[in-house]
Amino acid sequence: IPTSLGEIEVLDQHEDLICELGTGPVILKDTQGSIHKFVVSEGFCEIKEDKYIILLAEYAESHGEVDAGSIQKTMDELKLELEKAMTPEEADKSLLEIKKAESRLTLLQ
């Protein structure tokens, strides 16, 4: 799980935790053993009593929604926006969107 301080892995008997989400891929294995892949950005994560994980994200996209062609086009446009950024806020916004796009590409690997 991407957090604002780095990535964490949640295994059995994990300590209770509430943390701020970062931007990046999330890979979950449900109780039936199925794998679910997502990209998340900005929000919160709660791990409680080794029973559940709650992710509240401003942005989330599942593996099935990711299209490699559109991501590459988006990344090219975002890099141009970053070069044209006039303020630190504009640059930060472009960098966040680039990180989301890179995370979306990671899901396809």
mmCIF file of C-alpha atoms in Angstrom:
data_model
loop_
_atom_site.group_PDB
_atom_site.id
_atom_site.type_symbol
_atom_site.label_atom_id
_atom_site.label_comp_id
_atom_site.label_asym_id
_atom_site.label_seq_id
_atom_site.Cartn_x
_atom_site.Cartn_y
_atom_site.Cartn_z
ATOM 1 C CA ILE A 1 0.000 0.000 0.000
ATOM 2 C CA PRO A 2 1.526 3.362 -0.944
ATOM 3 C CA THR A 3 1.625 5.757 1.994
ATOM 4 C CA SER A 4 2.895 9.293 2.334
ATOM 5 C CA LEU A 5 6.007 7.853 4.052
ATOM 6 C CA GLY A 6 6.652 4.935 1.672
ATOM 7 C CA GLU A 7 5.113 1.580 0.823
ATOM 8 C CA ILE A 8 3.837 -0.909 3.393
ATOM 9 C CA GLU A 9 2.964 -4.572 3.086
ATOM 10 C CA VAL A 10 0.160 -5.990 5.208
ATOM 11 C CA LEU A 11 0.522 -9.584 6.379
ATOM 12 C CA ASP A 12 -1.374 -11.709 8.912
ATOM 13 C CA GLN A 13 -1.425 -10.281 12.448
ATOM 14 C CA HIS A 14 -0.499 -6.785 11.261
ATOM 15 C CA GLU A 15 -0.688 -4.089 13.919
ATOM 16 C CA ASP A 16 -3.628 -1.674 13.809
ATOM 17 C CA LEU A 17 -2.702 1.319 11.710
ATOM 18 C CA ILE A 18 -4.184 4.481 10.271
ATOM 19 C CA CYS A 19 -2.042 6.264 7.704
ATOM 20 C CA GLU A 20 -2.182 8.761 4.858
ATOM 21 C CA LEU A 21 -2.254 7.232 1.373
ATOM 22 C CA GLY A 22 0.329 8.194 -1.183
ATOM 23 C CA THR A 23 0.060 7.585 -4.913
ATOM 24 C CA GLY A 24 0.781 4.169 -6.363
ATOM 25 C CA PRO A 25 -0.391 0.645 -7.036
ATOM 26 C CA VAL A 26 -2.263 -1.493 -4.501
ATOM 27 C CA ILE A 27 -2.420 -5.270 -4.864
ATOM 28 C CA LEU A 28 -4.955 -7.015 -2.629
ATOM 29 C CA LYS A 29 -5.573 -10.713 -2.070
ATOM 30 C CA ASP A 30 -9.083 -11.437 -0.791
ATOM 31 C CA THR A 31 -10.109 -14.288 1.525
ATOM 32 C CA GLN A 32 -10.819 -16.541 -1.485
ATOM 33 C CA GLY A 33 -7.304 -15.960 -2.833
ATOM 34 C CA SER A 34 -8.315 -13.717 -5.752
ATOM 35 C CA ILE A 35 -5.940 -10.882 -6.643
ATOM 36 C CA HIS A 36 -7.282 -7.343 -7.149
ATOM 37 C CA LYS A 37 -5.093 -4.527 -8.517
ATOM 38 C CA PHE A 38 -5.746 -0.796 -8.197
ATOM 39 C CA VAL A 39 -4.029 2.550 -8.422
ATOM 40 C CA VAL A 40 -4.870 4.919 -5.575
ATOM 41 C CA SER A 41 -3.933 8.477 -4.743
ATOM 42 C CA GLU A 42 -4.505 10.708 -1.758
ATOM 43 C CA GLY A 43 -6.663 9.572 1.120
ATOM 44 C CA PHE A 44 -6.405 7.331 4.147
ATOM 45 C CA CYS A 45 -5.856 3.677 4.983
ATOM 46 C CA GLU A 46 -7.051 1.862 8.096
ATOM 47 C CA ILE A 47 -5.908 -1.614 9.102
ATOM 48 C CA LYS A 48 -7.952 -2.933 12.000
ATOM 49 C CA GLU A 49 -7.655 -5.985 14.256
ATOM 50 C CA ASP A 50 -6.164 -8.187 11.546
ATOM 51 C CA LYS A 51 -9.691 -8.370 10.086
ATOM 52 C CA TYR A 52 -10.035 -5.670 7.463
ATOM 53 C CA ILE A 53 -8.387 -2.900 5.486
ATOM 54 C CA ILE A 54 -10.263 0.249 4.509
ATOM 55 C CA LEU A 55 -8.888 2.492 1.773
ATOM 56 C CA LEU A 56 -10.518 5.899 1.333
ATOM 57 C CA ALA A 57 -8.987 7.463 -1.764
ATOM 58 C CA GLU A 58 -9.568 10.645 -3.713
ATOM 59 C CA TYR A 59 -8.621 8.670 -6.829
ATOM 60 C CA ALA A 60 -8.852 4.943 -7.474
ATOM 61 C CA GLU A 61 -8.763 2.943 -10.691
ATOM 62 C CA SER A 62 -8.940 -0.818 -11.077
ATOM 63 C CA HIS A 63 -6.689 -2.919 -13.301
ATOM 64 C CA GLY A 64 -9.539 -3.565 -15.751
ATOM 65 C CA GLU A 65 -9.975 0.153 -16.435
ATOM 66 C CA VAL A 66 -6.357 0.767 -17.453
ATOM 67 C CA ASP A 67 -5.542 1.334 -21.146
ATOM 68 C CA ALA A 68 -1.824 1.492 -22.007
ATOM 69 C CA GLY A 69 -2.271 3.606 -25.149
ATOM 70 C CA SER A 70 -4.203 6.352 -23.426
ATOM 71 C CA ILE A 71 -1.779 6.348 -20.479
ATOM 72 C CA GLN A 72 1.229 7.022 -22.708
ATOM 73 C CA LYS A 73 -0.611 9.856 -24.454
ATOM 74 C CA THR A 74 -1.613 11.276 -21.078
ATOM 75 C CA MET A 75 1.967 11.066 -19.793
ATOM 76 C CA ASP A 76 3.284 12.939 -22.821
ATOM 77 C CA GLU A 77 0.702 15.703 -22.267
ATOM 78 C CA LEU A 78 1.490 15.866 -18.550
ATOM 79 C CA LYS A 79 5.217 16.216 -19.194
ATOM 80 C CA LEU A 80 4.476 19.176 -21.467
ATOM 81 C CA GLU A 81 2.272 20.692 -18.747
ATOM 82 C CA LEU A 82 5.088 20.248 -16.234
ATOM 83 C CA GLU A 83 7.511 22.084 -18.515
ATOM 84 C CA LYS A 84 5.001 24.953 -18.861
ATOM 85 C CA ALA A 85 4.166 25.144 -15.145
ATOM 86 C CA MET A 86 4.382 28.719 -13.923
ATOM 87 C CA THR A 87 3.944 28.105 -10.183
ATOM 88 C CA PRO A 88 5.088 25.444 -7.710
ATOM 89 C CA GLU A 89 1.432 24.416 -7.277
ATOM 90 C CA GLU A 90 1.042 23.787 -11.019
ATOM 91 C CA ALA A 91 4.262 21.767 -11.029
ATOM 92 C CA ASP A 92 3.130 19.721 -8.000
ATOM 93 C CA LYS A 93 -0.203 18.983 -9.681
ATOM 94 C CA SER A 94 1.540 17.813 -12.868
ATOM 95 C CA LEU A 95 3.977 15.658 -10.884
ATOM 96 C CA LEU A 96 1.098 13.999 -9.009
ATOM 97 C CA GLU A 97 -0.711 13.244 -12.273
ATOM 98 C CA ILE A 98 2.507 11.829 -13.787
ATOM 99 C CA LYS A 99 2.926 9.567 -10.733
ATOM 100 C CA LYS A 100 -0.667 8.328 -11.164
ATOM 101 C CA ALA A 101 -0.011 7.568 -14.831
ATOM 102 C CA GLU A 102 3.227 5.721 -13.992
ATOM 103 C CA SER A 103 1.366 3.693 -11.360
ATOM 104 C CA ARG A 104 -1.325 2.814 -13.902
ATOM 105 C CA LEU A 105 1.393 1.476 -16.237
ATOM 106 C CA THR A 106 2.797 -0.584 -13.353
ATOM 107 C CA LEU A 107 -0.543 -2.397 -13.078
ATOM 108 C CA LEU A 108 -0.172 -3.651 -16.654
ATOM 109 C CA GLN A 109 3.164 -5.352 -15.958
#
